[in-house]
């Protein structure tokens, strides 16, 4: 049987609970969907623990073929959905260990994980796993926040600090980190300086609009080259009019169409992992945020399929 199942084989509402009804195991898998339902490192709204199941539910309306990339992303990669990491909601460090173990197991088999968060703290676990396999990696980071704030309430591990912790642990190649779409109000002018001081490339929303994404894409390709690259996508990169179901909304972002066009242009990088974070289903009554998230996961798998095809 070919996967994912098309609606003409089984109706969309007859779900197995996996992303696009993918099997939980496949021979020669190159991509694995992995739920990371941890959200108690969030500073404001919580609820992202329910995102993996909501994104999987929204994926039921997607079809197998990607008409822009001209690939069958989940068939061409023998993709599977291995379920959720059994996180511990009141213990971030034990949850990190469990998530890192799951991601490391996949990467050691040459399988590219696509993590479904969870708040953005979960990315640190994936980067720890990636560094054990590949050494320090490049990172393409879509977000409205840099997530390089050192502490919050004197706590060093929360969803606003994964990328300062990653720098301290030597998980990233700083000059090959691009933080895209940063916008919104700040506590003080130095909030952005934290990322600059780490050596990261910060590209704000106004700069993307002024320069054009193609110009920034060329800069990223020259800087990153063939270095193993992790792509992390915080759904609040998108304007809240298109993605209201998130925890820390920032107005003035990009539309869903503009976002998809950017992601679909990102072929040619040496991807070793992806995640999509900060979807909060309790604030997404019409499922438009979850559907956008599922569509982005479809696009991530398409980027892998394109690389395999080439």
mmCIF file of C-alpha atoms in Angstrom:
data_model
loop_
_atom_site.group_PDB
_atom_site.id
_atom_site.type_symbol
_atom_site.label_atom_id
_atom_site.label_comp_id
_atom_site.label_asym_id
_atom_site.label_seq_id
_atom_site.Cartn_x
_atom_site.Cartn_y
_atom_site.Cartn_z
ATOM 1 C CA UNK A 1 0.000 0.000 0.000
ATOM 2 C CA UNK A 2 1.222 3.499 -0.838
ATOM 3 C CA UNK A 3 1.463 6.104 1.909
ATOM 4 C CA UNK A 4 0.192 8.551 2.825
ATOM 5 C CA UNK A 5 -3.306 7.322 2.064
ATOM 6 C CA UNK A 6 -5.335 9.468 -0.326
ATOM 7 C CA UNK A 7 -8.889 10.482 0.595
ATOM 8 C CA UNK A 8 -10.172 8.336 -2.280
ATOM 9 C CA UNK A 9 -8.721 5.285 -0.470
ATOM 10 C CA UNK A 10 -10.039 6.175 2.964
ATOM 11 C CA UNK A 11 -12.032 9.295 3.970
ATOM 12 C CA UNK A 12 -10.067 12.050 5.701
ATOM 13 C CA UNK A 13 -12.067 11.646 8.898
ATOM 14 C CA UNK A 14 -11.041 7.981 9.202
ATOM 15 C CA UNK A 15 -7.714 8.717 10.857
ATOM 16 C CA UNK A 16 -5.057 6.500 12.380
ATOM 17 C CA UNK A 17 -3.857 9.388 14.545
ATOM 18 C CA UNK A 18 -0.607 9.828 12.617
ATOM 19 C CA UNK A 19 0.444 12.642 10.291
ATOM 20 C CA UNK A 20 -1.420 12.107 7.016
ATOM 21 C CA UNK A 21 -2.045 8.520 8.245
ATOM 22 C CA UNK A 22 1.584 7.543 7.814
ATOM 23 C CA UNK A 23 2.680 4.187 9.240
ATOM 24 C CA UNK A 24 4.662 4.092 12.484
ATOM 25 C CA UNK A 25 7.471 2.101 10.862
ATOM 26 C CA UNK A 26 8.852 1.807 7.314
ATOM 27 C CA UNK A 27 11.915 0.195 5.849
ATOM 28 C CA UNK A 28 14.514 2.618 4.481
ATOM 29 C CA UNK A 29 12.792 5.627 6.042
ATOM 30 C CA UNK A 30 14.519 8.934 5.379
ATOM 31 C CA UNK A 31 12.076 11.153 7.301
ATOM 32 C CA UNK A 32 10.293 10.644 10.631
ATOM 33 C CA UNK A 33 7.589 12.786 12.182
ATOM 34 C CA UNK A 34 8.123 13.051 15.936
ATOM 35 C CA UNK A 35 5.851 14.759 18.463
ATOM 36 C CA UNK A 36 7.482 16.829 21.228
ATOM 37 C CA UNK A 37 4.499 17.846 23.380
ATOM 38 C CA UNK A 38 6.370 19.879 26.000
ATOM 39 C CA UNK A 39 5.102 23.389 26.825
ATOM 40 C CA UNK A 40 5.893 24.207 30.433
ATOM 41 C CA UNK A 41 8.899 26.351 29.503
ATOM 42 C CA UNK A 42 6.511 28.934 28.041
ATOM 43 C CA UNK A 43 6.413 32.390 29.593
ATOM 44 C CA UNK A 44 2.828 33.384 28.790
ATOM 45 C CA UNK A 45 0.233 31.167 27.144
ATOM 46 C CA UNK A 46 0.514 27.394 27.381
ATOM 47 C CA UNK A 47 -1.173 24.667 25.344
ATOM 48 C CA UNK A 48 1.474 23.701 22.794
ATOM 49 C CA UNK A 49 1.556 20.224 24.350
ATOM 50 C CA UNK A 50 -1.608 19.607 22.332
ATOM 51 C CA UNK A 51 -0.063 20.785 19.056
ATOM 52 C CA UNK A 52 1.281 17.454 17.730
ATOM 53 C CA UNK A 53 -2.155 15.852 17.730
ATOM 54 C CA UNK A 54 -3.796 19.027 16.347
ATOM 55 C CA UNK A 55 -1.266 19.300 13.506
ATOM 56 C CA UNK A 56 -1.755 15.619 12.700
ATOM 57 C CA UNK A 57 -5.532 16.131 12.651
ATOM 58 C CA UNK A 58 -5.200 19.141 10.332
ATOM 59 C CA UNK A 59 -2.929 17.145 8.019
ATOM 60 C CA UNK A 60 -5.879 14.943 7.068
ATOM 61 C CA UNK A 61 -6.977 17.552 4.510
ATOM 62 C CA UNK A 62 -3.612 17.534 2.692
ATOM 63 C CA UNK A 63 -2.944 15.502 -0.449
ATOM 64 C CA UNK A 64 0.204 13.447 -1.142
ATOM 65 C CA UNK A 65 1.599 15.351 -4.140
ATOM 66 C CA UNK A 66 3.379 18.723 -3.913
ATOM 67 C CA UNK A 67 2.567 20.539 -7.183
ATOM 68 C CA UNK A 68 5.211 23.258 -6.725
ATOM 69 C CA UNK A 69 8.128 21.008 -5.802
ATOM 70 C CA UNK A 70 6.801 18.222 -8.058
ATOM 71 C CA UNK A 71 7.485 15.474 -5.516
ATOM 72 C CA UNK A 72 5.543 13.032 -3.365
ATOM 73 C CA UNK A 73 7.301 14.148 -0.167
ATOM 74 C CA UNK A 74 6.230 11.345 2.130
ATOM 75 C CA UNK A 75 6.384 8.549 -0.416
ATOM 76 C CA UNK A 76 9.704 9.662 -1.915
ATOM 77 C CA UNK A 77 11.248 9.722 1.585
ATOM 78 C CA UNK A 78 9.515 6.590 2.940
ATOM 79 C CA UNK A 79 8.333 8.826 5.759
ATOM 80 C CA UNK A 80 6.863 7.504 8.993
ATOM 81 C CA UNK A 81 5.283 8.977 12.114
ATOM 82 C CA UNK A 82 6.784 7.417 15.225
ATOM 83 C CA UNK A 83 4.448 9.170 17.685
ATOM 84 C CA UNK A 84 5.277 11.429 20.623
ATOM 85 C CA UNK A 85 8.212 11.542 23.002
ATOM 86 C CA UNK A 86 6.871 10.714 26.511
ATOM 87 C CA UNK A 87 7.931 14.038 28.010
ATOM 88 C CA UNK A 88 7.635 14.926 31.691
ATOM 89 C CA UNK A 89 5.590 18.139 31.816
ATOM 90 C CA UNK A 90 7.016 19.471 35.080
ATOM 91 C CA UNK A 91 10.684 18.653 34.378
ATOM 92 C CA UNK A 92 12.407 20.324 31.446
ATOM 93 C CA UNK A 93 15.781 18.624 31.914
ATOM 94 C CA UNK A 94 14.434 15.073 32.012
ATOM 95 C CA UNK A 95 12.236 15.952 29.037
ATOM 96 C CA UNK A 96 15.309 17.266 27.200
ATOM 97 C CA UNK A 97 17.031 13.934 27.807
ATOM 98 C CA UNK A 98 14.070 11.973 26.446
ATOM 99 C CA UNK A 99 13.716 14.182 23.363
ATOM 100 C CA UNK A 100 17.447 14.149 22.678
ATOM 101 C CA UNK A 101 17.510 10.357 22.937
ATOM 102 C CA UNK A 102 14.688 10.008 20.398
ATOM 103 C CA UNK A 103 16.193 12.467 17.921
ATOM 104 C CA UNK A 104 19.671 10.981 18.317
ATOM 105 C CA UNK A 105 18.346 7.498 17.569
ATOM 106 C CA UNK A 106 16.820 8.735 14.307
ATOM 107 C CA UNK A 107 19.873 10.718 13.231
ATOM 108 C CA UNK A 108 22.183 7.782 13.941
ATOM 109 C CA UNK A 109 20.105 5.797 11.436
ATOM 110 C CA UNK A 110 20.380 8.529 8.804
ATOM 111 C CA UNK A 111 16.734 9.521 9.308
ATOM 112 C CA UNK A 112 15.819 13.220 9.254
ATOM 113 C CA UNK A 113 13.433 14.111 12.106
ATOM 114 C CA UNK A 114 10.628 16.621 11.733
ATOM 115 C CA UNK A 115 9.676 17.567 15.279
ATOM 116 C CA UNK A 116 6.209 18.794 16.169
ATOM 117 C CA UNK A 117 6.476 21.028 19.240
ATOM 118 C CA UNK A 118 5.836 22.000 21.867
ATOM 119 C CA UNK A 119 7.226 25.354 22.866
ATOM 120 C CA UNK A 120 10.524 26.526 21.416
ATOM 121 C CA UNK A 121 12.571 25.144 24.285
ATOM 122 C CA UNK A 122 12.358 21.704 22.627
ATOM 123 C CA UNK A 123 14.748 22.740 19.851
ATOM 124 C CA UNK A 124 17.685 22.668 22.251
ATOM 125 C CA UNK A 125 17.220 18.906 22.666
ATOM 126 C CA UNK A 126 17.316 18.393 18.888
ATOM 127 C CA UNK A 127 20.425 20.547 18.529
ATOM 128 C CA UNK A 128 22.168 18.555 21.264
ATOM 129 C CA UNK A 129 21.433 15.364 19.344
ATOM 130 C CA UNK A 130 22.526 16.913 16.038
ATOM 131 C CA UNK A 131 25.858 18.076 17.451
ATOM 132 C CA UNK A 132 26.627 14.549 18.688
ATOM 133 C CA UNK A 133 26.193 13.201 15.165
ATOM 134 C CA UNK A 134 27.379 16.082 12.960
ATOM 135 C CA UNK A 135 29.310 18.437 15.228
ATOM 136 C CA UNK A 136 28.205 22.094 15.406
ATOM 137 C CA UNK A 137 25.510 22.768 12.800
ATOM 138 C CA UNK A 138 24.100 25.668 10.823
ATOM 139 C CA UNK A 139 20.580 26.831 11.613
ATOM 140 C CA UNK A 140 17.816 28.597 9.717
ATOM 141 C CA UNK A 141 15.460 30.042 12.317
ATOM 142 C CA UNK A 142 12.062 31.547 11.426
ATOM 143 C CA UNK A 143 10.627 33.497 14.364
ATOM 144 C CA UNK A 144 9.446 36.897 15.548
ATOM 145 C CA UNK A 145 11.780 36.571 18.571
ATOM 146 C CA UNK A 146 15.483 35.757 18.728
ATOM 147 C CA UNK A 147 15.117 33.399 21.735
ATOM 148 C CA UNK A 148 18.550 34.440 22.961
ATOM 149 C CA UNK A 149 17.355 36.013 26.202
ATOM 150 C CA UNK A 150 19.535 34.713 29.003
ATOM 151 C CA UNK A 151 17.119 34.334 31.924
ATOM 152 C CA UNK A 152 13.472 34.835 32.848
ATOM 153 C CA UNK A 153 12.551 34.964 36.532
ATOM 154 C CA UNK A 154 16.189 33.951 37.061
ATOM 155 C CA UNK A 155 15.587 30.688 35.148
ATOM 156 C CA UNK A 156 18.067 29.871 32.372
ATOM 157 C CA UNK A 157 15.996 27.205 30.579
ATOM 158 C CA UNK A 158 12.758 28.463 29.017
ATOM 159 C CA UNK A 159 11.386 29.002 25.528
ATOM 160 C CA UNK A 160 13.134 32.359 25.178
ATOM 161 C CA UNK A 161 16.654 31.032 25.743
ATOM 162 C CA UNK A 162 17.328 27.903 23.628
ATOM 163 C CA UNK A 163 19.727 29.608 21.252
ATOM 164 C CA UNK A 164 21.897 31.293 23.863
ATOM 165 C CA UNK A 165 22.145 27.917 25.617
ATOM 166 C CA UNK A 166 22.955 26.254 22.279
ATOM 167 C CA UNK A 167 25.767 28.769 21.761
ATOM 168 C CA UNK A 168 27.157 28.131 25.236
ATOM 169 C CA UNK A 169 27.144 24.389 24.579
ATOM 170 C CA UNK A 170 28.902 24.777 21.211
ATOM 171 C CA UNK A 171 26.032 23.243 19.236
ATOM 172 C CA UNK A 172 25.921 25.856 16.458
ATOM 173 C CA UNK A 173 28.296 27.504 13.998
ATOM 174 C CA UNK A 174 27.439 31.132 14.889
ATOM 175 C CA UNK A 175 28.205 32.726 11.517
ATOM 176 C CA UNK A 176 25.964 30.096 9.895
ATOM 177 C CA UNK A 177 22.919 30.887 12.036
ATOM 178 C CA UNK A 178 20.215 33.026 10.406
ATOM 179 C CA UNK A 179 17.339 34.354 12.514
ATOM 180 C CA UNK A 180 14.625 35.495 10.126
ATOM 181 C CA UNK A 181 11.562 37.662 10.718
ATOM 182 C CA UNK A 182 12.439 39.230 14.064
ATOM 183 C CA UNK A 183 9.977 41.967 14.976
ATOM 184 C CA UNK A 184 7.859 43.411 17.765
ATOM 185 C CA UNK A 185 8.418 45.423 20.911
ATOM 186 C CA UNK A 186 11.397 44.785 23.188
ATOM 187 C CA UNK A 187 12.196 45.135 26.873
ATOM 188 C CA UNK A 188 15.192 47.311 25.989
ATOM 189 C CA UNK A 189 17.447 48.032 22.960
ATOM 190 C CA UNK A 190 19.937 45.352 24.004
ATOM 191 C CA UNK A 191 17.496 42.503 23.326
ATOM 192 C CA UNK A 192 18.656 42.235 19.726
ATOM 193 C CA UNK A 193 22.278 42.874 20.655
ATOM 194 C CA UNK A 194 22.353 39.518 22.453
ATOM 195 C CA UNK A 195 22.087 37.697 19.118
ATOM 196 C CA UNK A 196 24.571 39.993 17.375
ATOM 197 C CA UNK A 197 27.038 39.433 20.213
ATOM 198 C CA UNK A 198 26.761 35.657 19.694
ATOM 199 C CA UNK A 199 27.724 36.124 16.038
ATOM 200 C CA UNK A 200 24.295 35.234 14.659
ATOM 201 C CA UNK A 201 22.837 36.819 11.526
ATOM 202 C CA UNK A 202 19.656 38.628 12.555
ATOM 203 C CA UNK A 203 17.304 39.598 9.732
ATOM 204 C CA UNK A 204 14.288 41.577 10.901
ATOM 205 C CA UNK A 205 10.901 41.625 9.202
ATOM 206 C CA UNK A 206 11.440 45.197 7.882
ATOM 207 C CA UNK A 207 14.818 44.117 6.459
ATOM 208 C CA UNK A 208 13.282 41.132 4.664
ATOM 209 C CA UNK A 209 10.673 43.421 3.111
ATOM 210 C CA UNK A 210 13.294 45.998 2.145
ATOM 211 C CA UNK A 211 15.916 43.622 0.729
ATOM 212 C CA UNK A 212 13.634 40.895 -0.593
ATOM 213 C CA UNK A 213 13.916 37.263 0.472
ATOM 214 C CA UNK A 214 15.874 36.188 -2.609
ATOM 215 C CA UNK A 215 18.700 38.499 -1.598
ATOM 216 C CA UNK A 216 18.764 37.022 1.896
ATOM 217 C CA UNK A 217 18.544 33.497 0.497
ATOM 218 C CA UNK A 218 21.689 34.085 -1.553
ATOM 219 C CA UNK A 219 23.467 35.344 1.562
ATOM 220 C CA UNK A 220 22.419 32.223 3.473
ATOM 221 C CA UNK A 221 23.601 29.883 0.718
ATOM 222 C CA UNK A 222 27.000 31.556 0.575
ATOM 223 C CA UNK A 223 27.407 31.457 4.358
ATOM 224 C CA UNK A 224 25.998 27.984 5.078
ATOM 225 C CA UNK A 225 27.158 26.093 2.013
ATOM 226 C CA UNK A 226 26.987 22.316 2.568
ATOM 227 C CA UNK A 227 27.245 22.477 6.367
ATOM 228 C CA UNK A 228 24.667 20.221 8.076
ATOM 229 C CA UNK A 229 21.691 22.501 8.712
ATOM 230 C CA UNK A 230 18.757 22.436 11.130
ATOM 231 C CA UNK A 231 15.605 24.398 10.261
ATOM 232 C CA UNK A 232 13.429 25.537 13.155
ATOM 233 C CA UNK A 233 10.138 27.321 12.538
ATOM 234 C CA UNK A 234 8.202 29.193 15.221
ATOM 235 C CA UNK A 235 4.669 29.709 13.949
ATOM 236 C CA UNK A 236 4.634 33.247 15.362
ATOM 237 C CA UNK A 237 6.865 34.194 12.416
ATOM 238 C CA UNK A 238 3.527 34.391 10.594
ATOM 239 C CA UNK A 239 1.179 37.318 11.185
ATOM 240 C CA UNK A 240 -1.503 36.534 13.810
ATOM 241 C CA UNK A 241 -4.206 37.229 11.224
ATOM 242 C CA UNK A 242 -3.076 33.987 9.529
ATOM 243 C CA UNK A 243 -1.823 32.092 12.595
ATOM 244 C CA UNK A 244 -3.703 33.220 15.725
ATOM 245 C CA UNK A 245 -3.127 29.976 17.619
ATOM 246 C CA UNK A 246 0.210 30.735 19.238
ATOM 247 C CA UNK A 247 1.600 31.861 22.550
ATOM 248 C CA UNK A 248 3.346 35.210 22.053
ATOM 249 C CA UNK A 249 1.691 37.014 19.180
ATOM 250 C CA UNK A 250 3.442 39.805 17.275
ATOM 251 C CA UNK A 251 1.529 41.836 14.705
ATOM 252 C CA UNK A 252 3.102 42.952 11.432
ATOM 253 C CA UNK A 253 4.293 39.563 10.211
ATOM 254 C CA UNK A 254 4.092 37.771 6.912
ATOM 255 C CA UNK A 255 1.017 36.157 5.402
ATOM 256 C CA UNK A 256 0.700 32.411 5.024
ATOM 257 C CA UNK A 257 1.308 32.731 1.253
ATOM 258 C CA UNK A 258 4.454 34.819 1.720
ATOM 259 C CA UNK A 259 5.680 32.331 4.326
ATOM 260 C CA UNK A 260 5.133 29.308 2.101
ATOM 261 C CA UNK A 261 6.930 31.009 -0.791
ATOM 262 C CA UNK A 262 9.965 31.622 1.441
ATOM 263 C CA UNK A 263 10.106 28.064 2.756
ATOM 264 C CA UNK A 264 9.624 26.575 -0.701
ATOM 265 C CA UNK A 265 12.635 28.523 -1.967
ATOM 266 C CA UNK A 266 14.964 26.885 0.585
ATOM 267 C CA UNK A 267 16.146 23.941 -1.508
ATOM 268 C CA UNK A 268 19.809 23.084 -1.754
ATOM 269 C CA UNK A 269 20.736 23.105 1.938
ATOM 270 C CA UNK A 270 22.101 20.020 3.702
ATOM 271 C CA UNK A 271 19.183 19.501 6.068
ATOM 272 C CA UNK A 272 19.650 17.130 8.983
ATOM 273 C CA UNK A 273 16.524 18.046 10.951
ATOM 274 C CA UNK A 274 13.476 20.286 11.238
ATOM 275 C CA UNK A 275 10.970 21.309 13.832
ATOM 276 C CA UNK A 276 7.820 23.391 13.983
ATOM 277 C CA UNK A 277 6.907 24.904 17.332
ATOM 278 C CA UNK A 278 4.576 27.151 19.336
ATOM 279 C CA UNK A 279 1.224 26.113 17.858
ATOM 280 C CA UNK A 280 -1.427 26.431 20.596
ATOM 281 C CA UNK A 281 -4.637 24.611 19.585
ATOM 282 C CA UNK A 282 -6.722 26.119 22.438
ATOM 283 C CA UNK A 283 -6.337 29.500 20.704
ATOM 284 C CA UNK A 284 -6.949 28.088 17.210
ATOM 285 C CA UNK A 285 -10.695 27.392 17.064
ATOM 286 C CA UNK A 286 -10.898 27.222 13.262
ATOM 287 C CA UNK A 287 -7.692 25.159 12.887
ATOM 288 C CA UNK A 288 -6.085 27.631 10.482
ATOM 289 C CA UNK A 289 -2.863 27.690 12.515
ATOM 290 C CA UNK A 290 -2.693 23.908 12.717
ATOM 291 C CA UNK A 291 -3.407 23.620 8.990
ATOM 292 C CA UNK A 292 -0.617 26.077 8.162
ATOM 293 C CA UNK A 293 1.701 24.109 10.452
ATOM 294 C CA UNK A 294 0.780 20.836 8.728
ATOM 295 C CA UNK A 295 1.347 22.447 5.327
ATOM 296 C CA UNK A 296 4.792 23.626 6.428
ATOM 297 C CA UNK A 297 5.647 20.086 7.544
ATOM 298 C CA UNK A 298 4.564 18.932 4.075
ATOM 299 C CA UNK A 299 6.989 21.529 2.655
ATOM 300 C CA UNK A 300 9.828 20.420 4.952
ATOM 301 C CA UNK A 301 9.464 16.853 3.726
ATOM 302 C CA UNK A 302 9.380 18.178 0.167
ATOM 303 C CA UNK A 303 12.758 19.867 0.690
ATOM 304 C CA UNK A 304 14.184 16.491 1.734
ATOM 305 C CA UNK A 305 12.511 14.745 -1.217
ATOM 306 C CA UNK A 306 13.986 17.311 -3.619
ATOM 307 C CA UNK A 307 17.463 16.656 -2.275
ATOM 308 C CA UNK A 308 17.020 12.895 -2.652
ATOM 309 C CA UNK A 309 15.684 13.376 -6.164
ATOM 310 C CA UNK A 310 18.755 15.378 -7.172
#
